[in-house]
XYZ file of C-alpha atoms in Angstrom:
641
model
C -0.251 0.032 -0.187
C 2.980 2.178 0.619
C 4.053 2.052 -2.847
C 0.945 2.397 -4.284
C 0.869 5.798 -6.138
C -2.818 5.718 -6.905
C -3.811 5.098 -2.983
C -1.184 8.066 -1.916
C -2.699 10.341 -4.516
C -6.335 9.353 -3.187
C -5.315 10.426 0.360
C -3.519 13.847 -0.994
C -7.105 14.756 -2.457
C -9.412 14.735 0.794
C -12.211 16.660 -0.741
C -12.619 14.436 -3.778
C -12.536 11.416 -1.781
C -14.823 12.594 1.040
C -17.554 13.331 -1.988
C -17.106 10.071 -3.366
C -17.457 8.306 0.168
C -20.641 10.453 0.722
C -22.139 9.837 -2.587
C -21.521 5.882 -2.118
C -22.734 5.568 1.188
C -25.957 7.973 0.167
C -26.886 5.550 -2.683
C -26.129 2.252 -0.588
C -28.366 3.505 2.043
C -31.202 3.957 -0.212
C -30.790 1.085 -2.286
C -30.380 -1.377 0.823
C -33.313 0.353 2.612
C -35.618 -0.172 0.094
C -34.360 -3.594 -0.925
C -34.803 -4.927 2.660
C -38.173 -2.864 3.210
C -39.130 -5.414 -0.004
C -37.718 -8.120 1.171
C -39.457 -7.894 4.794
C -42.813 -6.865 3.361
C -42.591 -9.779 0.716
C -41.927 -12.451 3.193
C -44.206 -11.363 5.743
C -47.226 -10.937 3.446
C -46.433 -14.461 1.770
C -45.919 -15.745 5.478
C -49.076 -14.258 6.759
C -50.919 -15.219 3.888
C -49.895 -19.091 4.138
C -52.095 -19.026 7.370
C -55.241 -18.178 5.286
C -56.944 -20.902 3.885
C -59.936 -21.214 1.827
C -62.302 -23.553 4.272
C -65.458 -24.768 2.797
C -68.581 -26.615 3.518
C -71.750 -27.779 2.100
C -75.352 -26.661 3.402
C -78.962 -27.384 2.196
C -80.921 -24.492 0.044
C -84.112 -24.822 -0.756
C -85.402 -21.582 -2.449
C -88.964 -22.666 -2.838
C -89.827 -22.765 0.669
C -91.097 -19.631 1.148
C -93.695 -19.614 -1.900
C -97.286 -21.344 -1.360
C -98.021 -23.900 -3.640
C -100.648 -21.350 -5.889
C -97.225 -19.300 -6.451
C -95.138 -21.904 -8.084
C -95.177 -22.797 -11.477
C -95.497 -26.188 -12.870
C -91.843 -26.647 -13.317
C -91.120 -25.349 -9.874
C -93.648 -27.537 -8.359
C -92.108 -30.515 -10.074
C -88.499 -29.378 -8.854
C -89.791 -29.532 -5.498
C -91.281 -32.998 -5.698
C -87.993 -34.152 -7.141
C -86.063 -32.531 -4.250
C -84.115 -34.802 -2.049
C -86.170 -35.323 1.295
C -83.622 -36.542 3.602
C -79.698 -35.820 4.484
C -78.583 -39.095 3.241
C -80.402 -38.160 -0.633
C -78.453 -34.854 -1.367
C -75.113 -34.809 0.629
C -73.348 -37.499 -0.852
C -73.610 -36.594 -4.385
C -72.330 -33.204 -3.504
C -69.448 -34.648 -1.527
C -68.665 -36.256 -4.616
C -68.789 -33.320 -6.666
C -66.590 -31.349 -4.413
C -64.025 -34.264 -4.367
C -63.459 -34.325 -8.086
C -62.561 -30.412 -8.118
C -59.298 -29.582 -9.419
C -59.233 -26.681 -6.963
C -59.546 -29.009 -3.586
C -56.679 -29.596 -1.894
C -58.187 -32.222 0.605
C -61.258 -33.062 2.103
C -61.976 -33.825 5.945
C -64.614 -36.492 6.100
C -64.677 -36.514 10.225
C -65.693 -39.992 11.245
C -67.086 -40.447 15.029
C -67.523 -43.627 17.292
C -67.362 -44.023 20.883
C -64.204 -43.682 22.714
C -64.168 -45.223 26.439
C -62.087 -43.659 28.803
C -59.975 -45.914 30.742
C -59.628 -45.063 34.270
C -61.187 -41.546 33.801
C -64.821 -40.667 33.689
C -66.166 -38.055 31.232
C -67.568 -34.803 32.331
C -71.286 -35.393 31.423
C -72.170 -34.474 35.054
C -74.904 -31.384 34.723
C -77.896 -33.543 34.540
C -78.905 -32.586 30.813
C -78.679 -36.469 29.780
C -81.374 -37.126 32.328
C -83.876 -34.933 30.720
C -86.330 -35.717 28.276
C -86.350 -36.945 25.466
C -82.707 -38.600 26.578
C -83.557 -39.891 30.006
C -83.530 -43.560 28.963
C -79.536 -43.073 28.560
C -79.809 -42.893 32.511
C -76.103 -41.502 32.545
C -76.847 -39.594 36.043
C -77.737 -42.760 37.800
C -76.288 -43.624 40.911
C -76.698 -47.034 42.973
C -75.718 -46.763 46.736
C -75.912 -48.270 49.992
C -76.344 -46.190 52.838
C -77.703 -45.472 55.986
C -80.971 -43.666 56.302
C -80.220 -40.415 58.611
C -83.542 -38.829 58.591
C -86.778 -38.238 56.272
C -89.448 -35.855 56.036
C -92.398 -34.893 53.587
C -91.497 -31.650 51.825
C -94.322 -30.674 48.932
C -93.182 -27.042 49.083
C -89.811 -27.885 47.807
C -90.764 -27.585 44.170
C -94.001 -27.467 42.188
C -94.377 -30.912 42.204
C -97.894 -32.386 44.307
C -95.992 -34.202 46.684
C -92.439 -34.913 47.394
C -90.454 -36.699 50.312
C -86.763 -36.210 51.341
C -84.390 -38.879 52.426
C -81.208 -38.290 53.919
C -78.425 -40.788 53.700
C -74.917 -41.345 54.575
C -73.015 -43.397 51.824
C -71.076 -46.233 52.795
C -70.685 -47.900 49.518
C -71.041 -46.844 46.379
C -72.173 -49.125 43.167
C -72.410 -46.662 40.207
C -72.305 -43.155 39.767
C -70.055 -40.104 39.132
C -67.721 -39.406 42.239
C -69.306 -35.612 41.682
C -72.556 -36.898 42.997
C -72.104 -39.849 45.543
C -68.704 -40.995 47.295
C -68.299 -42.992 50.223
C -68.826 -41.087 53.351
C -70.941 -38.606 51.682
C -74.297 -37.321 52.754
C -76.882 -36.956 50.074
C -80.537 -36.186 49.878
C -82.724 -38.396 47.417
C -85.849 -36.619 46.617
C -88.865 -38.938 46.418
C -91.420 -37.260 43.971
C -94.833 -38.790 43.667
C -98.274 -37.752 42.120
C -100.146 -39.365 44.582
C -98.874 -39.565 48.396
C -101.601 -42.059 49.065
C -99.965 -44.704 46.774
C -96.663 -44.223 48.804
C -97.641 -43.430 52.111
C -96.809 -47.224 53.584
C -93.923 -47.461 51.878
C -92.458 -43.976 53.273
C -93.665 -45.041 56.746
C -91.994 -48.354 56.774
C -88.643 -46.635 55.887
C -86.605 -46.727 59.425
C -84.286 -43.853 59.948
C -80.606 -45.613 61.100
C -81.586 -48.542 59.164
C -78.972 -49.473 55.830
C -80.655 -49.734 52.575
C -79.933 -50.076 48.904
C -81.186 -46.561 47.029
C -80.692 -45.579 43.075
C -81.385 -42.202 42.268
C -80.509 -39.773 39.477
C -79.670 -36.308 38.770
C -81.923 -34.080 36.618
C -81.035 -30.298 37.091
C -84.171 -29.075 35.120
C -86.848 -31.413 36.795
C -88.983 -28.440 37.809
C -89.452 -24.456 37.815
C -88.030 -24.376 41.281
C -84.783 -25.497 40.701
C -84.222 -25.314 36.951
C -82.633 -21.730 37.027
C -80.563 -22.284 40.003
C -79.417 -25.610 40.116
C -75.712 -26.574 39.191
C -73.907 -29.943 39.011
C -72.180 -29.236 42.271
C -75.438 -29.325 43.866
C -76.314 -32.849 42.642
C -75.500 -34.323 45.959
C -78.261 -32.440 47.477
C -80.600 -32.921 44.765
C -80.797 -36.578 43.556
C -84.021 -38.027 42.392
C -85.154 -41.606 44.070
C -85.407 -44.000 41.470
C -87.292 -47.541 41.593
C -84.538 -50.402 41.411
C -86.965 -51.915 38.625
C -90.358 -51.688 36.683
C -92.273 -53.241 39.406
C -92.168 -50.380 41.556
C -89.304 -51.720 44.190
C -88.064 -48.414 45.370
C -85.451 -49.472 48.090
C -84.263 -52.847 49.463
C -83.127 -53.068 53.288
C -79.447 -54.432 53.716
C -77.290 -55.613 56.607
C -74.657 -53.797 57.599
C -71.737 -54.648 55.699
C -74.234 -56.583 53.463
C -74.697 -56.602 49.648
C -77.622 -57.520 47.588
C -78.045 -60.268 45.701
C -78.263 -59.214 41.880
C -79.441 -62.547 40.749
C -82.577 -62.020 42.611
C -85.809 -62.199 39.783
C -86.563 -58.816 41.322
C -83.502 -57.138 40.143
C -83.459 -58.960 36.515
C -81.887 -56.920 34.201
C -80.359 -54.321 36.819
C -76.724 -55.735 36.217
C -76.961 -55.300 32.339
C -78.193 -51.847 33.022
C -75.865 -50.475 35.653
C -72.653 -51.970 33.427
C -74.272 -50.430 30.371
C -74.476 -46.778 32.250
C -71.075 -47.090 33.745
C -69.468 -47.592 30.640
C -71.428 -44.425 29.396
C -70.065 -42.618 32.308
C -66.855 -43.369 30.581
C -67.393 -42.625 27.170
C -66.374 -39.757 24.766
C -67.634 -38.813 21.537
C -64.504 -39.672 19.455
C -64.143 -37.551 16.582
C -61.479 -38.001 13.620
C -59.891 -35.416 11.542
C -57.300 -34.547 8.851
C -57.060 -31.046 10.104
C -58.858 -29.689 13.113
C -57.268 -26.294 12.585
C -59.407 -26.025 9.379
C -62.867 -27.149 10.729
C -65.438 -24.342 9.979
C -66.375 -24.166 13.591
C -62.846 -23.480 15.032
C -62.426 -20.475 12.901
C -62.676 -17.236 14.627
C -65.210 -15.985 12.419
C -67.888 -18.700 13.637
C -67.419 -17.921 17.358
C -68.042 -21.500 18.155
C -64.999 -23.156 19.317
C -61.670 -21.255 20.934
C -58.686 -22.478 22.410
C -57.885 -22.289 26.046
C -54.484 -24.024 25.911
C -52.225 -25.902 23.527
C -52.983 -25.860 20.070
C -55.485 -27.346 17.384
C -54.526 -30.787 15.840
C -53.165 -30.038 12.079
C -52.502 -31.443 9.014
C -48.989 -32.599 9.934
C -50.474 -34.730 12.902
C -52.772 -36.656 10.196
C -50.081 -37.342 7.814
C -47.521 -38.594 10.484
C -50.153 -40.149 12.332
C -49.144 -38.617 15.659
C -50.986 -40.040 18.806
C -52.591 -36.455 19.792
C -55.710 -35.341 20.867
C -57.725 -32.369 21.628
C -60.016 -32.531 24.634
C -62.976 -30.113 25.933
C -62.024 -27.674 28.287
C -64.827 -28.804 31.090
C -63.661 -32.390 30.784
C -59.931 -31.530 31.135
C -60.933 -29.021 34.364
C -63.280 -31.569 35.671
C -60.667 -34.290 35.320
C -57.558 -32.405 36.469
C -55.757 -33.105 32.886
C -53.752 -30.285 30.713
C -51.832 -30.161 27.889
C -49.028 -32.810 27.965
C -51.094 -35.276 29.855
C -51.719 -38.673 28.392
C -55.477 -40.598 28.072
C -56.126 -44.113 27.242
C -59.191 -44.494 24.876
C -60.686 -47.571 23.723
C -62.449 -47.091 20.437
C -65.509 -49.016 19.548
C -66.528 -50.026 16.248
C -70.063 -48.960 16.191
C -71.090 -48.411 12.583
C -74.080 -46.534 13.542
C -73.041 -44.710 16.918
C -76.113 -43.625 18.987
C -76.974 -40.628 20.798
C -73.662 -38.814 21.643
C -72.205 -42.230 21.260
C -73.704 -43.415 24.588
C -74.925 -47.290 24.618
C -78.670 -47.062 24.477
C -81.514 -49.514 25.132
C -84.021 -50.621 22.778
C -87.707 -49.959 23.188
C -88.241 -53.209 25.093
C -85.301 -52.683 27.343
C -82.965 -54.628 25.992
C -79.412 -52.993 25.969
C -78.208 -55.133 23.115
C -74.650 -56.981 22.555
C -72.630 -53.986 22.730
C -69.918 -55.490 24.541
C -69.268 -57.982 21.614
C -68.462 -54.969 19.115
C -64.771 -54.533 18.106
C -62.382 -52.230 19.764
C -59.038 -50.598 19.514
C -57.153 -49.153 22.465
C -54.650 -46.716 22.124
C -52.827 -43.914 23.985
C -53.440 -39.962 23.191
C -51.345 -37.219 24.270
C -53.078 -33.906 24.649
C -51.799 -31.036 23.018
C -54.984 -28.799 23.056
C -57.936 -27.796 25.107
C -60.862 -26.214 23.417
C -63.915 -24.403 24.556
C -67.282 -23.201 23.299
C -68.521 -19.766 23.171
C -72.032 -20.539 23.372
C -73.131 -24.013 24.766
C -76.809 -25.094 23.534
C -79.154 -25.273 26.747
C -80.862 -28.293 25.437
C -77.561 -30.510 25.389
C -75.196 -29.031 28.091
C -72.114 -30.407 28.483
C -72.646 -33.445 26.518
C -72.772 -31.067 23.404
C -68.990 -30.757 23.545
C -68.203 -33.785 25.125
C -65.884 -34.645 21.961
C -62.345 -35.466 21.680
C -60.753 -34.949 18.326
C -57.952 -37.348 17.456
C -56.196 -37.276 13.638
C -57.997 -39.487 10.923
C -55.341 -41.741 10.466
C -55.380 -42.456 14.287
C -58.899 -44.094 13.993
C -59.032 -47.507 12.311
C -60.369 -48.155 8.830
C -64.094 -49.157 9.001
C -64.431 -47.583 12.483
C -67.045 -44.572 12.708
C -70.131 -43.109 11.576
C -70.082 -41.535 8.160
C -67.891 -38.661 6.960
C -70.854 -36.849 5.361
C -72.303 -35.814 8.369
C -69.399 -33.293 9.041
C -68.014 -32.645 6.132
C -65.656 -29.697 4.979
C -62.977 -29.181 2.176
C -60.064 -26.945 1.964
C -58.869 -25.241 -1.381
C -55.519 -25.338 -2.917
C -55.316 -21.663 -2.275
C -57.450 -18.784 -1.262
C -57.004 -17.233 -4.827
C -59.069 -20.295 -6.039
C -62.366 -19.431 -4.033
C -64.195 -17.631 -6.864
C -63.142 -20.182 -9.494
C -64.264 -22.987 -7.419
C -67.458 -21.553 -6.629
C -68.202 -21.020 -10.212
C -67.131 -24.055 -11.316
C -69.506 -25.974 -8.831
C -72.611 -23.422 -8.305
C -74.870 -24.800 -10.711
C -74.047 -28.420 -10.039
C -74.383 -28.187 -6.423
C -77.904 -26.221 -6.712
C -79.366 -28.873 -8.742
C -78.589 -31.435 -5.816
C -80.361 -28.545 -3.322
C -76.745 -27.790 -1.932
C -74.306 -24.728 -1.935
C -70.891 -24.632 -1.290
C -69.878 -21.914 1.381
C -66.369 -20.698 2.208
C -65.547 -19.299 5.605
C -64.661 -15.852 5.734
C -61.387 -15.726 7.139
C -60.265 -12.326 6.325
C -58.510 -12.994 3.220
C -60.147 -10.701 0.862
C -59.609 -7.974 2.967
C -55.834 -9.144 3.519
C -55.164 -9.721 0.147
C -56.535 -6.424 -0.893
C -54.501 -4.356 1.656
C -51.330 -6.355 0.302
C -51.447 -6.037 -3.240
C -50.695 -2.190 -3.200
C -48.332 -2.449 -0.710
C -46.332 -5.258 -2.547
C -46.387 -3.143 -5.655
C -45.243 -0.059 -4.345
C -42.181 -1.776 -2.426
C -41.429 -3.579 -5.525
C -41.674 -0.334 -7.806
C -39.427 1.635 -5.062
C -36.918 -1.265 -5.120
C -36.370 -1.120 -8.856
C -36.110 2.298 -9.251
C -33.739 2.615 -6.736
C -31.892 -0.398 -8.046
C -31.418 1.467 -11.473
C -30.429 4.538 -9.729
C -27.812 2.923 -8.012
C -26.426 1.411 -11.348
C -26.158 4.913 -12.725
C -24.600 6.165 -9.451
C -21.982 3.496 -9.527
C -21.261 4.506 -12.872
C -21.036 7.999 -12.195
C -18.703 7.251 -9.125
C -16.310 4.989 -11.494
C -16.208 7.896 -13.997
C -15.339 10.652 -11.416
C -12.540 8.351 -9.742
C -11.188 7.102 -13.056
C -10.821 10.671 -14.218
C -8.864 11.637 -11.443
C -6.650 8.139 -11.486
C -6.155 8.428 -15.161
C -2.961 10.263 -14.754
C -1.615 7.718 -11.976
C -2.443 4.575 -14.241
C -0.371 6.020 -17.245
C 2.386 6.873 -15.161
C 2.439 3.229 -13.784
C 2.131 2.047 -17.160
C 5.059 4.134 -18.352
C 7.353 3.032 -15.891
C 6.754 -0.470 -17.121
C 4.688 -1.710 -14.653
C 2.455 -4.775 -15.949
C -1.145 -3.678 -16.690
C -2.505 -6.358 -14.566
C -0.526 -4.832 -11.495
C -1.098 -1.479 -12.482
C -5.406 -2.354 -12.600
C -4.951 -3.869 -9.188
C -3.191 -1.050 -7.728
C -5.776 1.613 -9.264
C -8.783 -0.562 -8.035
C -7.545 -0.718 -4.574
C -8.352 2.782 -3.429
C -11.782 2.332 -4.427
C -12.143 -0.845 -3.034
C -11.357 0.757 0.636
C -13.207 3.716 0.240
C -16.390 2.145 -1.778
C -16.362 -0.758 0.521
C -16.335 1.180 3.624
C -18.873 3.562 2.548
C -21.080 0.642 1.456
C -21.054 -0.870 4.974
C -21.853 2.159 7.111
C -24.473 3.379 4.307
C -25.877 0.082 4.038
C -26.197 -0.812 7.657
C -27.908 2.700 8.421
C -30.278 2.041 5.503
C -30.787 -1.660 7.226
C -31.691 -0.400 10.454
C -34.002 2.398 8.980
C -35.685 -0.168 6.749
C -36.331 -2.554 9.702
C -37.605 -0.247 11.782
C -40.222 1.349 9.278
C -41.152 -2.320 8.457
C -42.305 -2.635 12.345
C -44.434 0.115 11.832
C -45.986 -0.422 8.413
C -46.762 -4.087 9.306
C -48.283 -3.460 12.647
C -51.589 -3.067 11.268
C -51.559 -6.358 9.612
C -52.701 -9.444 11.317
C -52.577 -13.045 9.963
C -55.131 -15.863 10.217
C -55.635 -17.322 13.815
C -54.137 -14.011 15.404
C -50.871 -14.556 14.063
C -48.745 -11.141 13.802
C -46.153 -10.290 11.366
C -42.243 -9.805 12.361
C -39.965 -7.632 10.706
C -36.583 -9.982 11.392
C -34.688 -10.345 8.549
C -31.641 -12.609 8.311
C -28.246 -10.849 8.418
C -26.976 -12.780 5.771
C -29.261 -10.524 3.289
C -27.654 -7.490 4.447
C -24.327 -9.276 3.353
C -25.631 -10.249 -0.023
C -27.147 -6.495 -0.658
C -23.517 -4.730 0.301
C -21.723 -7.536 -1.736
C -23.928 -6.744 -4.957
C -23.302 -3.162 -4.436
C -19.461 -3.496 -3.772
C -19.542 -5.949 -6.947
C -21.398 -3.310 -9.170
C -19.183 -0.536 -8.354
C -16.013 -2.630 -8.922
C -17.508 -3.964 -11.621
C -17.934 -0.489 -13.423
C -14.498 0.734 -12.126
C -12.805 -2.389 -13.519
C -14.415 -2.000 -17.074
C -13.372 1.651 -16.926
C -9.686 0.625 -16.392
C -10.034 -1.972 -19.123
C -10.873 0.579 -21.500
C -8.197 2.540 -20.575
C -5.707 -0.015 -20.565
C -6.384 -0.683 -24.072
C -5.144 2.419 -25.414
C -1.617 2.785 -26.081
C 1.134 3.856 -23.641
C 2.288 6.730 -25.792
C -1.230 8.223 -26.146
C -1.996 8.016 -22.431
C 1.075 9.655 -21.571
C 0.410 12.313 -24.265
C -2.841 12.868 -22.587
C -1.476 12.947 -19.058
C 1.331 15.287 -20.315
C -1.433 17.785 -21.858
C -3.330 17.530 -18.408
C -0.346 18.154 -16.415
C 1.073 20.968 -18.657
C -2.267 22.793 -18.951
C -2.721 22.917 -15.213
C 0.772 22.715 -13.457
C 3.600 23.719 -15.994
C 4.123 27.243 -17.531
C 6.798 25.686 -19.776
C 4.510 22.669 -21.111
C 4.438 23.937 -24.590
C 7.615 22.729 -25.605
C 6.840 19.484 -24.366
C 3.054 19.404 -25.897
C 4.876 20.734 -29.107
C 6.987 17.230 -29.431
C 3.986 15.148 -28.151
C 4.488 13.220 -31.012
C 7.883 11.988 -29.698
C 8.080 9.463 -26.733
C 11.387 10.377 -25.297
C 10.262 13.941 -24.676
C 7.192 12.727 -22.637
C 9.458 10.267 -20.702
C 11.859 12.854 -19.767
C 8.673 14.638 -18.034
C 7.360 11.657 -15.984
C 9.600 12.583 -12.842
C 7.911 15.812 -12.799
C 4.841 14.537 -13.137
C 5.413 11.882 -10.519
C 6.264 14.867 -8.302
C 2.972 16.226 -8.959
C 1.236 13.164 -8.517
C 2.504 12.468 -5.506
C 1.617 16.055 -4.389
């Protein structure tokens, strides 16, 4: 560096050098800030856009339902007569139509079957399952041994004509939710009768202090007095006395420490019923899904399901066959479960699952051969806990007594028809209009329409397009400015260093070495300016991106991030530096192709015109190389200055 004439000349021209440094730094700041802004905006818009999915489902339409028969044309009447009458008639054809669409990425034909929890009760304890019309399920039944502590008539306790209360201390539990009865607990059995005279003798026969076998159940909506106030926590004090058989056997006296002989003909069928109802108390409604996060009811716009902990099951879980599940909030809270815990489910292959997958008796009271159905037992890790924003009063807790598992984890052939719970996901949100146009008429002929969930994609896309276009346009403009500015810098630099290059060549310095020595000052000055200006542009662009992207919110509440790998900073700086060096090198290559005498003549003319009063004689003999060579020491002296 000490022997580099070009470098020494550059240092002796501080104003010119500072000007080049500022020019390079400024254009580097402008270019890199624009490029970084474009990269951040593009990357974040693509990333946030990836969270948006076109989620659709099918629903029935009946445009003629609001018209009276006198308003219909003959064709409309014929169409109405030919319309499908049941769900099974119209949905399979619509599902098949959607499945063949080129725009559908995958379908989610959710299957459902009973899943029996091993060692854990479900959370269906609010008593709604004992209300009409589902009282035959008898999931809230209890069967206990206990000492009668007191008894009294209480017709004022409800809107019933007559009511008796039996206070019992439980010493043994045969069946029932632990929230209702436990060993050592005190319960109240409400004996509701229509005609007190029919049971007066039975009531009188009950002996306080004696041990009995009692059967009861919990129904929080039994009468108007309690319906608005009772909660499942009140169940132990509000159990309804229930007969042990259909013949009106309300209780059985049992000796202390003794048990009832259930083989007694008077108790025929009770064991089978108790076994089935106990099975129901451990039963969940298991729903398989290919992607729970893409189910319409879990989307924010539906305002139905939301996460309280963990995550939704996703497509990867189904593809990889992950043994994971998502459970309802009430169940997890009541049973002390949380994300990371494991539950064991025995899936039962019931081709047509009944009311919320519970075992049900037939009309003649036969509980069937449910124990003979095929089963598959597996462990599932809880990765998500969900809740409902609005629970239907009619169903209560059992309405969301559903465990979701990946579809690949439910054995083939298990579960009810996937057409009942069906949705689909398009390849891209941009395909929504094309998909609807393609299938609208065909679905309408089936009495169906496809509906896409409003996930906010339209608003997001409308806001993203102008921003991306503005960022791209700005980057292109400043890229062009960068090219022109670097060309100008190279021109100004070479205009000053051409004299030094000519001197080096006249002294016999090889062309390659002369070019390298001439490039070195610009490399140091330009490289430093690019780093400083580029870093300032990087910091400015990232800060600006934070404020620009703050208003954007992706699907599922995912926000933007202005982070960008520092590798991009290095790439942009290298590109700017390479462009500058390319222009300087190209200019030097053009200069190097000129003959040395021509360069020397040009240099001598410049030096003589600026510095030498006696340059006339030399210029007069410019054609003679010897005269020019004689002036080299003087030229070197001025160049060093």
